[in-house]
mmCIF file of C-alpha atoms in Angstrom:
data_model
loop_
_atom_site.group_PDB
_atom_site.id
_atom_site.type_symbol
_atom_site.label_atom_id
_atom_site.label_comp_id
_atom_site.label_asym_id
_atom_site.label_seq_id
_atom_site.Cartn_x
_atom_site.Cartn_y
_atom_site.Cartn_z
ATOM 1 C CA MET A 1 145.939 -162.865 29.719
ATOM 2 C CA GLU A 2 143.394 -163.218 32.334
ATOM 3 C CA ALA A 3 142.621 -159.819 32.609
ATOM 4 C CA VAL A 4 141.896 -159.744 29.009
ATOM 5 C CA ILE A 5 139.422 -162.776 29.242
ATOM 6 C CA LEU A 6 137.871 -161.017 32.179
ATOM 7 C CA ILE A 7 137.139 -158.077 29.914
ATOM 8 C CA LEU A 8 136.138 -160.042 26.685
ATOM 9 C CA ALA A 9 133.511 -162.212 29.062
ATOM 10 C CA LEU A 10 132.205 -159.053 30.622
ATOM 11 C CA LEU A 11 131.596 -157.268 27.079
ATOM 12 C CA PHE A 12 130.142 -160.716 26.301
ATOM 13 C CA CYS A 13 127.620 -160.573 28.827
ATOM 14 C CA ALA A 14 126.814 -156.456 28.430
ATOM 15 C CA PHE A 15 126.018 -157.542 24.629
ATOM 16 C CA VAL A 16 123.697 -160.623 25.555
ATOM 17 C CA ALA A 17 121.942 -158.249 28.288
ATOM 18 C CA LEU A 18 121.437 -155.321 25.819
ATOM 19 C CA GLY A 19 120.500 -157.699 23.100
ATOM 20 C CA VAL A 20 117.710 -159.355 25.639
ATOM 21 C CA TYR A 21 116.732 -155.926 26.747
ATOM 22 C CA ALA A 22 116.280 -154.704 22.969
ATOM 23 C CA THR A 23 114.424 -157.928 22.189
ATOM 24 C CA VAL A 24 111.983 -157.381 25.329
ATOM 25 C CA LYS A 25 111.339 -153.723 24.540
ATOM 26 C CA VAL A 26 110.458 -154.407 20.944
ATOM 27 C CA THR A 27 108.308 -157.602 22.006
ATOM 28 C CA LYS A 28 106.214 -154.949 24.337
ATOM 29 C CA ALA A 29 106.016 -152.347 21.948
ATOM 30 C CA ALA A 30 104.730 -155.271 19.258
ATOM 31 C CA LYS A 31 102.080 -156.694 21.727
ATOM 32 C CA ARG A 32 100.933 -152.868 22.332
ATOM 33 C CA GLY A 33 100.543 -152.534 18.713
ATOM 34 C CA VAL A 34 98.694 -155.214 18.556
ATOM 35 C CA ASP A 35 96.426 -154.895 21.406
ATOM 36 C CA ARG A 36 95.240 -151.717 20.092
ATOM 37 C CA THR A 37 94.711 -152.738 17.015
ATOM 38 C CA LEU A 38 92.649 -155.548 18.627
ATOM 39 C CA ASP A 39 90.816 -153.249 20.674
ATOM 40 C CA GLN A 40 90.162 -151.011 17.947
ATOM 41 C CA ALA A 41 88.763 -153.531 15.605
ATOM 42 C CA ARG A 42 86.349 -154.957 18.862
ATOM 43 C CA ARG A 43 85.199 -151.419 19.346
ATOM 44 C CA THR A 44 84.453 -151.086 15.523
ATOM 45 C CA VAL A 45 82.474 -154.427 15.635
ATOM 46 C CA GLU A 46 80.376 -153.347 18.806
ATOM 47 C CA ASP A 47 79.453 -150.040 17.545
ATOM 48 C CA THR A 48 78.363 -151.633 14.366
ATOM 49 C CA THR A 49 76.390 -154.245 15.605
ATOM 50 C CA LEU A 50 74.901 -151.576 18.263
ATOM 51 C CA ARG A 51 73.874 -149.163 15.196
ATOM 52 C CA ALA A 52 72.517 -152.250 13.395
ATOM 53 C CA LYS A 53 70.726 -153.008 16.672
ATOM 54 C CA SER A 54 69.523 -149.512 17.671
ATOM 55 C CA PHE A 55 67.694 -149.370 13.882
ATOM 56 C CA GLY A 56 66.946 -152.976 13.356
ATOM 57 C CA GLN A 57 65.248 -153.956 16.658
ATOM 58 C CA ALA A 58 62.189 -152.574 18.455
ATOM 59 C CA GLY A 59 61.274 -152.566 22.145
ATOM 60 C CA ALA A 60 63.504 -152.834 24.771
ATOM 61 C CA ALA A 61 66.444 -154.364 22.946
ATOM 62 C CA GLY A 62 67.052 -151.399 20.368
ATOM 63 C CA GLU A 63 66.211 -148.745 23.367
ATOM 64 C CA LEU A 64 69.396 -150.430 24.919
ATOM 65 C CA ALA A 65 71.363 -150.324 21.863
ATOM 66 C CA ARG A 66 70.406 -146.836 21.720
ATOM 67 C CA LEU A 67 71.357 -146.043 24.627
ATOM 68 C CA ARG A 68 74.838 -147.848 24.673
ATOM 69 C CA LEU A 69 75.657 -146.328 21.402
ATOM 70 C CA SER A 70 75.293 -143.103 22.475
ATOM 71 C CA LEU A 71 77.052 -143.213 25.777
ATOM 72 C CA ARG A 72 80.115 -144.707 23.924
ATOM 73 C CA THR A 73 79.895 -142.090 21.305
ATOM 74 C CA SER A 74 80.245 -139.016 23.368
ATOM 75 C CA MET A 75 82.829 -140.530 25.831
ATOM 76 C CA ARG A 76 85.137 -141.594 22.852
ATOM 77 C CA ALA A 77 84.521 -137.937 21.477
ATOM 78 C CA THR A 78 84.966 -136.467 24.777
ATOM 79 C CA GLN A 79 88.546 -138.492 25.570
ATOM 80 C CA GLU A 80 89.862 -137.388 22.471
ATOM 81 C CA ALA A 81 89.092 -134.174 22.138
ATOM 82 C CA LEU A 82 90.762 -133.807 25.975
ATOM 83 C CA GLN A 83 93.708 -135.908 25.388
ATOM 84 C CA ALA A 84 94.744 -134.004 22.104
ATOM 85 C CA GLY A 85 94.345 -130.679 24.049
ATOM 86 C CA VAL A 86 96.387 -131.301 26.967
ATOM 87 C CA GLY A 87 99.357 -131.340 25.600
ATOM 88 C CA GLN A 88 99.328 -127.748 24.340
ATOM 89 C CA ASP A 89 96.530 -126.467 27.309
ATOM 90 C CA ALA A 90 98.079 -127.697 30.739
ATOM 91 C CA SER A 91 94.954 -126.408 32.592
ATOM 92 C CA LEU A 92 92.615 -129.222 30.723
ATOM 93 C CA LYS A 93 94.502 -131.693 32.804
ATOM 94 C CA GLU A 94 92.088 -130.920 35.733
ATOM 95 C CA SER A 95 89.415 -131.866 33.173
ATOM 96 C CA LEU A 96 91.035 -134.747 31.974
ATOM 97 C CA ASP A 97 90.762 -136.014 35.451
ATOM 98 C CA LEU A 98 87.437 -135.272 35.697
ATOM 99 C CA PHE A 99 86.678 -137.148 32.783
ATOM 100 C CA HIS A 100 88.342 -140.416 34.281
ATOM 101 C CA ARG A 101 86.023 -139.996 37.409
ATOM 102 C CA LEU A 102 83.185 -139.719 34.994
ATOM 103 C CA SER A 103 84.020 -142.288 32.937
ATOM 104 C CA ALA A 104 83.946 -144.674 35.961
ATOM 105 C CA HIS A 105 80.284 -143.944 36.076
ATOM 106 C CA GLY A 106 80.039 -144.659 32.515
ATOM 107 C CA LEU A 107 82.061 -147.898 32.580
ATOM 108 C CA GLU A 108 79.480 -149.085 34.765
ATOM 109 C CA LEU A 109 76.534 -148.170 33.229
ATOM 110 C CA ASP A 110 77.561 -149.556 29.929
ATOM 111 C CA ALA A 111 78.220 -153.081 31.991
ATOM 112 C CA ASP A 112 74.531 -152.378 33.422
ATOM 113 C CA LEU A 113 73.194 -152.054 29.652
ATOM 114 C CA LYS A 114 75.189 -154.585 28.196
ATOM 115 C CA SER A 115 73.854 -157.266 31.062
ATOM 116 C CA LEU A 116 70.276 -156.391 30.216
ATOM 117 C CA GLU A 117 70.575 -157.101 26.576
ATOM 118 C CA ARG A 118 70.637 -160.684 27.706
ATOM 119 C CA GLU A 119 67.530 -160.424 30.030
ATOM 120 C CA PRO A 120 64.785 -162.652 29.073
ATOM 121 C CA ASP A 121 61.896 -160.783 30.740
ATOM 122 C CA ARG A 122 61.554 -157.657 28.550
ATOM 123 C CA ALA A 123 58.851 -156.399 30.492
ATOM 124 C CA TRP A 124 61.045 -156.047 33.467
ATOM 125 C CA VAL A 125 63.792 -154.668 30.936
ATOM 126 C CA ALA A 126 61.110 -152.093 29.856
ATOM 127 C CA GLY A 127 60.473 -150.920 33.442
ATOM 128 C CA GLN A 128 64.189 -150.274 33.938
ATOM 129 C CA LEU A 129 64.454 -147.937 30.656
ATOM 130 C CA PRO A 130 63.294 -144.781 32.195
ATOM 131 C CA GLU A 131 65.805 -144.668 35.145
ATOM 132 C CA LEU A 132 68.987 -145.910 32.622
ATOM 133 C CA THR A 133 67.850 -143.199 30.188
ATOM 134 C CA ALA A 134 68.390 -140.739 32.809
ATOM 135 C CA ARG A 135 71.722 -141.814 34.006
ATOM 136 C CA THR A 136 73.067 -142.110 30.435
ATOM 137 C CA GLU A 137 71.413 -138.515 29.626
ATOM 138 C CA ARG A 138 73.504 -137.231 32.608
ATOM 139 C CA ILE A 139 76.669 -138.974 31.923
ATOM 140 C CA THR A 140 76.734 -137.846 28.261
ATOM 141 C CA SER A 141 75.691 -134.186 29.409
ATOM 142 C CA SER A 142 78.674 -133.853 31.453
ATOM 143 C CA ALA A 143 81.086 -135.298 28.728
ATOM 144 C CA ASP A 144 79.507 -133.111 26.146
ATOM 145 C CA ALA A 145 80.018 -130.087 28.262
ATOM 146 C CA LEU A 146 83.916 -130.879 29.048
ATOM 147 C CA ARG A 147 84.334 -131.453 25.430
ATOM 148 C CA ARG A 148 82.510 -128.344 23.860
ATOM 149 C CA ALA A 149 84.219 -126.096 26.652
ATOM 150 C CA ALA A 150 87.631 -127.509 25.685
ATOM 151 C CA ARG A 151 86.763 -126.845 22.257
ATOM 152 C CA ASP A 152 85.781 -123.454 22.900
ATOM 153 C CA ARG A 153 88.778 -122.657 24.797
ATOM 154 C CA ALA A 154 91.108 -123.700 22.190
ATOM 155 C CA LEU A 155 89.003 -121.616 19.511
ATOM 156 C CA ARG A 156 89.413 -118.617 21.967
ATOM 157 C CA PHE A 157 93.122 -118.915 21.897
ATOM 158 C CA ALA A 158 93.291 -119.082 18.526
ATOM 159 C CA GLU A 159 91.574 -116.230 17.734
ATOM 160 C CA ASP A 160 93.679 -114.384 20.794
ATOM 161 C CA ASP A 161 96.666 -115.338 18.750
ATOM 162 C CA LEU A 162 95.551 -114.617 15.638
ATOM 163 C CA SER A 163 94.441 -111.073 16.813
ATOM 164 C CA THR A 164 97.637 -110.422 17.931
ATOM 165 C CA LEU A 165 99.770 -111.699 15.131
ATOM 166 C CA SER A 166 97.633 -109.402 12.672
ATOM 167 C CA ALA A 167 97.902 -106.290 14.961
ATOM 168 C CA GLN A 168 102.244 -107.228 14.815
ATOM 169 C CA ILE A 169 101.823 -107.502 11.108
ATOM 170 C CA ASP A 170 99.908 -104.331 10.638
ATOM 171 C CA VAL A 171 102.549 -102.333 12.495
ATOM 172 C CA GLU A 172 105.359 -104.256 10.653
ATOM 173 C CA ALA A 173 103.574 -103.528 7.134
ATOM 174 C CA GLY A 174 103.220 -99.350 8.365
ATOM 175 C CA ALA A 175 107.285 -99.776 9.246
ATOM 176 C CA LEU A 176 108.264 -101.071 6.123
ATOM 177 C CA ARG A 177 105.889 -98.341 3.878
ATOM 178 C CA HIS A 178 107.530 -95.365 5.990
ATOM 179 C CA TRP A 179 110.536 -94.260 4.403
ATOM 180 C CA THR A 180 112.626 -90.677 4.512
ATOM 181 C CA ASP A 181 112.313 -88.327 1.670
ATOM 182 C CA PRO A 182 115.740 -87.128 0.324
ATOM 183 C CA GLU A 183 116.929 -83.746 1.663
ATOM 184 C CA PRO A 184 116.482 -81.128 -1.001
ATOM 185 C CA VAL A 185 119.856 -80.068 -3.016
ATOM 186 C CA PRO A 186 120.536 -76.609 -2.317
ATOM 187 C CA ASP A 187 119.977 -73.654 -5.226
ATOM 188 C CA THR A 188 123.527 -72.565 -6.369
ATOM 189 C CA THR A 189 122.092 -70.323 -8.967
ATOM 190 C CA ALA A 190 121.863 -67.114 -7.272
ATOM 191 C CA ALA A 191 125.303 -67.659 -5.358
ATOM 192 C CA GLY A 192 126.772 -68.220 -8.484
ATOM 193 C CA THR A 193 125.316 -65.060 -10.047
ATOM 194 C CA GLU A 194 126.234 -63.093 -7.588
ATOM 195 C CA GLU A 195 129.808 -64.539 -7.752
ATOM 196 C CA ARG A 196 129.730 -63.515 -11.545
ATOM 197 C CA GLY A 197 128.596 -60.132 -10.929
ATOM 198 C CA ARG A 198 131.634 -59.472 -8.619
ATOM 199 C CA PRO A 199 135.167 -58.206 -9.852
ATOM 200 C CA ALA A 200 137.690 -61.012 -10.067
ATOM 201 C CA GLY A 201 139.791 -60.969 -6.563
ATOM 202 C CA THR A 202 137.429 -59.413 -4.727
ATOM 203 C CA THR A 203 135.749 -60.873 -1.477
ATOM 204 C CA GLY A 204 132.419 -60.971 -0.563
ATOM 205 C CA ARG A 205 133.075 -58.621 2.216
ATOM 206 C CA ALA A 206 135.083 -56.249 0.223
ATOM 207 C CA ALA A 207 132.186 -56.161 -2.194
ATOM 208 C CA ASP A 208 129.722 -55.370 0.704
ATOM 209 C CA THR A 209 132.256 -52.622 2.008
ATOM 210 C CA GLY A 210 133.228 -50.927 -1.611
ATOM 211 C CA GLU A 211 136.650 -51.859 -1.094
ATOM 212 C CA SER A 212 138.420 -53.049 -4.271
ATOM 213 C CA ALA A 213 141.005 -54.760 -4.966
ATOM 214 C CA SER A 214 144.295 -54.199 -7.003
ATOM 215 C CA GLY A 215 144.217 -55.638 -10.630
ATOM 216 C CA PRO A 216 142.092 -54.887 -13.544
ATOM 217 C CA SER A 217 138.859 -56.611 -13.072
ATOM 218 C CA ALA A 218 137.243 -59.489 -15.379
ATOM 219 C CA ILE A 219 133.794 -61.845 -15.888
ATOM 220 C CA THR A 220 134.775 -64.934 -15.975
ATOM 221 C CA ALA A 221 132.389 -68.176 -15.638
ATOM 222 C CA PRO A 222 133.019 -70.727 -13.198
ATOM 223 C CA ASP A 223 135.032 -73.652 -13.630
ATOM 224 C CA PRO A 224 132.431 -76.298 -14.446
ATOM 225 C CA ARG A 225 135.140 -79.372 -12.922
ATOM 226 C CA LEU A 226 134.653 -77.308 -9.667
ATOM 227 C CA THR A 227 131.025 -77.758 -9.332
ATOM 228 C CA ALA A 228 130.092 -80.144 -7.556
ATOM 229 C CA TYR A 229 126.606 -81.973 -7.002
ATOM 230 C CA PRO A 230 125.384 -84.813 -4.976
ATOM 231 C CA TRP A 231 124.806 -87.220 -7.743
ATOM 232 C CA GLU A 232 128.119 -87.236 -8.857
ATOM 233 C CA LYS A 233 131.145 -89.062 -8.575
ATOM 234 C CA THR A 234 134.483 -87.689 -7.469
ATOM 235 C CA ALA A 235 136.229 -86.506 -10.389
ATOM 236 C CA ARG A 236 139.596 -87.948 -10.784
ATOM 237 C CA PRO A 237 142.916 -85.657 -11.369
ATOM 238 C CA GLU A 238 143.909 -85.711 -14.986
ATOM 239 C CA THR A 239 147.146 -86.741 -15.940
ATOM 240 C CA THR A 240 149.622 -85.521 -18.110
ATOM 241 C CA THR A 241 152.618 -87.499 -19.984
#
């Protein structure tokens, strides 16, 4: 009895632990989903705000917004392209590692640009713009180079695979069109005429050597039932009652 109670207690504890584990997993997954949704919404709001500032404000404020928007757009597009391609092309893993290093510089630059948006000395900010513009162009140029190289590589692989597939299809199509003509049916007309011209009961050798067989000769036509053609079915023997 004590053993049964112990087993039931262990089962109860196992079910409780499993329930807690499942609850924690579901909670974490839901939290990650919420965080992703919030991050996406925040990025959308920030991009919209930067786009509005780049077009609606003049001077240093508008230039800072333009630089931030250019940086964020280039980095995000490159990250999406590399992450999408690394699952099919393992060689992009090194490119993705390089992009992660580049992202550290991009985050630092974005933070600098964002802090300058709150700088009250606009003249000093305007003096910093040439150096900030050069940094932005270096980072975005590197990101664009990685993204375009990854896309060119994917297009080249797709073209090579399509060329190989087309060649295989051409070979298969040629094999499907190749067939063997049926063998010609031997002409038995001359042989039948020669047999009909010989006396009954003589063989071909006897006719050639001039020997004659005993008994009267007669000219008879070949029995049509004994003439076989490739397209005919085997004749069934006749039955009598």
